[in-house]
Amino acid sequence: MRVRPGFTLMELLTVFVLVSAVLAMAFPRMSRNFAQMRLQRAVSVVSADLRLAHSLAERQRTPVTIVVDTATRLVRIRDTGVSTRIYSERRFDRNSEYPLTRLQASQPTLVVYPNGLSSADINIIMTAGTRSRTVSMTRAGQVRVLP
């Protein structure tokens, strides 16, 4: 009888079972890491958009409105005078680039004036999975990311 090169069915099944076991142990940790990375990217985008609102108001010398719609998980920056003029719109629903499980805001709308001040402070709480981060902006336009 001649020896043929290759693997037996038992050897292939053993390797398949071992690889499956390793993946099953690593999957929960990987999914938590992915949720944390999605949250961090979403937080970075929102903080950059809040800074954008201040720079747009100063540059164009017209008030800019920030709208946070928590029901549809939407953050929109638009012209205060012309509500159809939208400068930025970010969606955070599950079909978006930055999916979040929850989006909360202390103010649903906020006006940023050309002098650099806004109508109020705002805190936007973003949640992905079990992790949450808060983006905070003062009336003077200081944007911070809180744990």
PDB file of C-alpha atoms in Angstrom:
ATOM      1  CA  MET A   1       0.000   0.000   0.000  1.00  0.00           C
ATOM      2  CA  ARG A   2       1.268   3.402  -0.965  1.00  0.00           C
ATOM      3  CA  VAL A   3       1.182   6.430   1.457  1.00  0.00           C
ATOM      4  CA  ARG A   4      -0.728   9.384   0.022  1.00  0.00           C
ATOM      5  CA  PRO A   5       0.110  12.954   1.041  1.00  0.00           C
ATOM      6  CA  GLY A   6      -2.641  14.916   2.840  1.00  0.00           C
ATOM      7  CA  PHE A   7      -4.648  14.987   6.045  1.00  0.00           C
ATOM      8  CA  THR A   8      -7.123  12.493   7.387  1.00  0.00           C
ATOM      9  CA  LEU A   9     -10.681  13.453   8.203  1.00  0.00           C
ATOM     10  CA  MET A  10      -9.980  13.085  11.935  1.00  0.00           C
ATOM     11  CA  GLU A  11      -7.038  15.489  11.752  1.00  0.00           C
ATOM     12  CA  LEU A  12      -9.131  18.088   9.913  1.00  0.00           C
ATOM     13  CA  LEU A  13     -12.008  17.771  12.401  1.00  0.00           C
ATOM     14  CA  THR A  14      -9.607  18.149  15.341  1.00  0.00           C
ATOM     15  CA  VAL A  15      -8.148  21.359  13.916  1.00  0.00           C
ATOM     16  CA  PHE A  16     -11.634  22.681  13.133  1.00  0.00           C
ATOM     17  CA  VAL A  17     -12.829  22.042  16.711  1.00  0.00           C
ATOM     18  CA  LEU A  18      -9.743  23.718  18.214  1.00  0.00           C
ATOM     19  CA  VAL A  19     -10.041  26.792  16.009  1.00  0.00           C
ATOM     20  CA  SER A  20     -13.769  27.059  16.799  1.00  0.00           C
ATOM     21  CA  ALA A  21     -13.093  26.882  20.534  1.00  0.00           C
ATOM     22  CA  VAL A  22     -10.481  29.658  20.353  1.00  0.00           C
ATOM     23  CA  LEU A  23     -12.793  31.879  18.316  1.00  0.00           C
ATOM     24  CA  ALA A  24     -15.694  31.261  20.698  1.00  0.00           C
ATOM     25  CA  MET A  25     -13.546  32.438  23.611  1.00  0.00           C
ATOM     26  CA  ALA A  26     -12.238  35.504  21.750  1.00  0.00           C
ATOM     27  CA  PHE A  27     -15.529  36.709  20.209  1.00  0.00           C
ATOM     28  CA  PRO A  28     -17.052  38.449  23.290  1.00  0.00           C
ATOM     29  CA  ARG A  29     -13.862  40.400  23.892  1.00  0.00           C
ATOM     30  CA  MET A  30     -13.599  41.386  20.233  1.00  0.00           C
ATOM     31  CA  SER A  31     -17.209  42.582  20.112  1.00  0.00           C
ATOM     32  CA  ARG A  32     -16.645  44.762  23.208  1.00  0.00           C
ATOM     33  CA  ASN A  33     -13.544  46.235  21.573  1.00  0.00           C
ATOM     34  CA  PHE A  34     -15.457  46.964  18.363  1.00  0.00           C
ATOM     35  CA  ALA A  35     -18.237  48.692  20.322  1.00  0.00           C
ATOM     36  CA  GLN A  36     -15.667  50.786  22.163  1.00  0.00           C
ATOM     37  CA  MET A  37     -13.949  51.770  18.888  1.00  0.00           C
ATOM     38  CA  ARG A  38     -17.307  52.730  17.316  1.00  0.00           C
ATOM     39  CA  LEU A  39     -18.130  54.841  20.364  1.00  0.00           C
ATOM     40  CA  GLN A  40     -14.757  56.589  20.317  1.00  0.00           C
ATOM     41  CA  ARG A  41     -15.109  57.429  16.611  1.00  0.00           C
ATOM     42  CA  ALA A  42     -18.642  58.755  17.128  1.00  0.00           C
ATOM     43  CA  VAL A  43     -17.475  60.904  20.058  1.00  0.00           C
ATOM     44  CA  SER A  44     -14.641  62.323  17.937  1.00  0.00           C
ATOM     45  CA  VAL A  45     -17.046  63.180  15.115  1.00  0.00           C
ATOM     46  CA  VAL A  46     -19.536  64.937  17.407  1.00  0.00           C
ATOM     47  CA  SER A  47     -16.853  66.958  19.181  1.00  0.00           C
ATOM     48  CA  ALA A  48     -15.435  68.024  15.800  1.00  0.00           C
ATOM     49  CA  ASP A  49     -18.932  69.001  14.623  1.00  0.00           C
ATOM     50  CA  LEU A  50     -19.477  71.151  17.717  1.00  0.00           C
ATOM     51  CA  ARG A  51     -16.223  72.960  16.977  1.00  0.00           C
ATOM     52  CA  LEU A  52     -17.336  73.287  13.346  1.00  0.00           C
ATOM     53  CA  ALA A  53     -20.545  75.011  14.451  1.00  0.00           C
ATOM     54  CA  HIS A  54     -18.551  77.656  16.312  1.00  0.00           C
ATOM     55  CA  SER A  55     -16.189  78.275  13.425  1.00  0.00           C
ATOM     56  CA  LEU A  56     -19.075  78.486  10.918  1.00  0.00           C
ATOM     57  CA  ALA A  57     -20.933  81.026  13.045  1.00  0.00           C
ATOM     58  CA  GLU A  58     -17.827  83.181  13.393  1.00  0.00           C
ATOM     59  CA  ARG A  59     -16.780  82.877   9.750  1.00  0.00           C
ATOM     60  CA  GLN A  60     -20.212  83.570   8.249  1.00  0.00           C
ATOM     61  CA  ARG A  61     -21.239  86.080  10.915  1.00  0.00           C
ATOM     62  CA  THR A  62     -24.665  84.482  11.275  1.00  0.00           C
ATOM     63  CA  PRO A  63     -26.061  82.285  14.053  1.00  0.00           C
ATOM     64  CA  VAL A  64     -25.863  78.524  13.577  1.00  0.00           C
ATOM     65  CA  THR A  65     -28.232  76.025  15.209  1.00  0.00           C
ATOM     66  CA  ILE A  66     -27.194  72.627  16.551  1.00  0.00           C
ATOM     67  CA  VAL A  67     -30.109  70.163  16.649  1.00  0.00           C
ATOM     68  CA  VAL A  68     -29.810  66.872  18.539  1.00  0.00           C
ATOM     69  CA  ASP A  69     -32.692  64.520  17.751  1.00  0.00           C
ATOM     70  CA  THR A  70     -32.467  61.711  20.279  1.00  0.00           C
ATOM     71  CA  ALA A  71     -35.364  59.709  18.802  1.00  0.00           C
ATOM     72  CA  THR A  72     -33.692  59.245  15.423  1.00  0.00           C
ATOM     73  CA  ARG A  73     -30.112  59.581  16.797  1.00  0.00           C
ATOM     74  CA  LEU A  74     -29.280  62.562  14.594  1.00  0.00           C
ATOM     75  CA  VAL A  75     -26.985  65.567  15.121  1.00  0.00           C
ATOM     76  CA  ARG A  76     -27.516  68.379  12.624  1.00  0.00           C
ATOM     77  CA  ILE A  77     -25.851  71.765  12.192  1.00  0.00           C
ATOM     78  CA  ARG A  78     -27.912  74.230  10.180  1.00  0.00           C
ATOM     79  CA  ASP A  79     -28.267  77.912   9.474  1.00  0.00           C
ATOM     80  CA  THR A  80     -30.570  79.587  11.996  1.00  0.00           C
ATOM     81  CA  GLY A  81     -32.116  81.977   9.477  1.00  0.00           C
ATOM     82  CA  VAL A  82     -32.537  79.490   6.629  1.00  0.00           C
ATOM     83  CA  SER A  83     -33.548  76.158   8.163  1.00  0.00           C
ATOM     84  CA  THR A  84     -33.124  74.302   4.861  1.00  0.00           C
ATOM     85  CA  ARG A  85     -29.402  75.165   4.725  1.00  0.00           C
ATOM     86  CA  ILE A  86     -27.731  72.214   6.474  1.00  0.00           C
ATOM     87  CA  TYR A  87     -23.985  72.352   7.066  1.00  0.00           C
ATOM     88  CA  SER A  88     -23.537  68.956   8.674  1.00  0.00           C
ATOM     89  CA  GLU A  89     -25.774  66.005   9.449  1.00  0.00           C
ATOM     90  CA  ARG A  90     -24.633  62.905  11.313  1.00  0.00           C
ATOM     91  CA  ARG A  91     -26.754  59.830  11.862  1.00  0.00           C
ATOM     92  CA  PHE A  92     -25.960  57.387  14.627  1.00  0.00           C
ATOM     93  CA  ASP A  93     -28.646  54.739  14.095  1.00  0.00           C
ATOM     94  CA  ARG A  94     -27.742  51.103  13.565  1.00  0.00           C
ATOM     95  CA  ASN A  95     -27.479  51.497   9.768  1.00  0.00           C
ATOM     96  CA  SER A  96     -25.070  54.426   9.943  1.00  0.00           C
ATOM     97  CA  GLU A  97     -21.314  54.650   9.798  1.00  0.00           C
ATOM     98  CA  TYR A  98     -21.171  55.230  13.567  1.00  0.00           C
ATOM     99  CA  PRO A  99     -23.920  53.059  15.102  1.00  0.00           C
ATOM    100  CA  LEU A 100     -24.898  53.869  18.689  1.00  0.00           C
ATOM    101  CA  THR A 101     -27.439  52.202  20.929  1.00  0.00           C
ATOM    102  CA  ARG A 102     -28.445  55.485  22.602  1.00  0.00           C
ATOM    103  CA  LEU A 103     -28.003  59.233  22.153  1.00  0.00           C
ATOM    104  CA  GLN A 104     -29.087  61.747  24.808  1.00  0.00           C
ATOM    105  CA  ALA A 105     -28.672  65.506  25.034  1.00  0.00           C
ATOM    106  CA  SER A 106     -29.252  68.052  27.774  1.00  0.00           C
ATOM    107  CA  GLN A 107     -30.621  70.500  25.145  1.00  0.00           C
ATOM    108  CA  PRO A 108     -32.467  69.463  21.984  1.00  0.00           C
ATOM    109  CA  THR A 109     -31.438  72.657  20.168  1.00  0.00           C
ATOM    110  CA  LEU A 110     -28.647  75.122  20.719  1.00  0.00           C
ATOM    111  CA  VAL A 111     -27.845  78.372  18.935  1.00  0.00           C
ATOM    112  CA  VAL A 112     -24.218  79.391  18.388  1.00  0.00           C
ATOM    113  CA  TYR A 113     -23.805  83.137  17.860  1.00  0.00           C
ATOM    114  CA  PRO A 114     -21.134  84.849  15.737  1.00  0.00           C
ATOM    115  CA  ASN A 115     -19.524  86.382  18.839  1.00  0.00           C
ATOM    116  CA  GLY A 116     -18.397  82.886  19.906  1.00  0.00           C
ATOM    117  CA  LEU A 117     -21.012  82.276  22.599  1.00  0.00           C
ATOM    118  CA  SER A 118     -23.878  79.821  22.499  1.00  0.00           C
ATOM    119  CA  SER A 119     -27.332  80.000  24.009  1.00  0.00           C
ATOM    120  CA  ALA A 120     -26.544  77.371  26.687  1.00  0.00           C
ATOM    121  CA  ASP A 121     -24.197  74.581  27.699  1.00  0.00           C
ATOM    122  CA  ILE A 122     -24.816  71.161  26.192  1.00  0.00           C
ATOM    123  CA  ASN A 123     -23.959  67.613  27.229  1.00  0.00           C
ATOM    124  CA  ILE A 124     -24.381  64.845  24.678  1.00  0.00           C
ATOM    125  CA  ILE A 125     -24.273  61.317  26.128  1.00  0.00           C
ATOM    126  CA  MET A 126     -23.422  58.632  23.604  1.00  0.00           C
ATOM    127  CA  THR A 127     -23.785  54.905  24.325  1.00  0.00           C
ATOM    128  CA  ALA A 128     -22.571  51.903  22.342  1.00  0.00           C
ATOM    129  CA  GLY A 129     -23.154  48.542  23.958  1.00  0.00           C
ATOM    130  CA  THR A 130     -22.463  48.965  27.665  1.00  0.00           C
ATOM    131  CA  ARG A 131     -20.011  51.888  27.305  1.00  0.00           C
ATOM    132  CA  SER A 132     -20.969  55.570  27.478  1.00  0.00           C
ATOM    133  CA  ARG A 133     -19.069  58.793  26.836  1.00  0.00           C
ATOM    134  CA  THR A 134     -20.165  62.399  27.213  1.00  0.00           C
ATOM    135  CA  VAL A 135     -19.283  65.277  24.915  1.00  0.00           C
ATOM    136  CA  SER A 136     -19.630  68.557  26.777  1.00  0.00           C
ATOM    137  CA  MET A 137     -19.595  72.066  25.326  1.00  0.00           C
ATOM    138  CA  THR A 138     -19.647  75.252  27.402  1.00  0.00           C
ATOM    139  CA  ARG A 139     -21.316  78.507  26.380  1.00  0.00           C
ATOM    140  CA  ALA A 140     -17.884  79.831  25.393  1.00  0.00           C
ATOM    141  CA  GLY A 141     -17.339  76.943  22.963  1.00  0.00           C
ATOM    142  CA  GLN A 142     -14.940  74.766  24.948  1.00  0.00           C
ATOM    143  CA  VAL A 143     -15.533  71.153  23.895  1.00  0.00           C
ATOM    144  CA  ARG A 144     -14.464  68.320  26.200  1.00  0.00           C
ATOM    145  CA  VAL A 145     -14.920  64.568  26.127  1.00  0.00           C
ATOM    146  CA  LEU A 146     -15.808  63.160  29.530  1.00  0.00           C
ATOM    147  CA  PRO A 147     -15.642  59.484  30.520  1.00  0.00           C
TER     148      PRO A 147
END
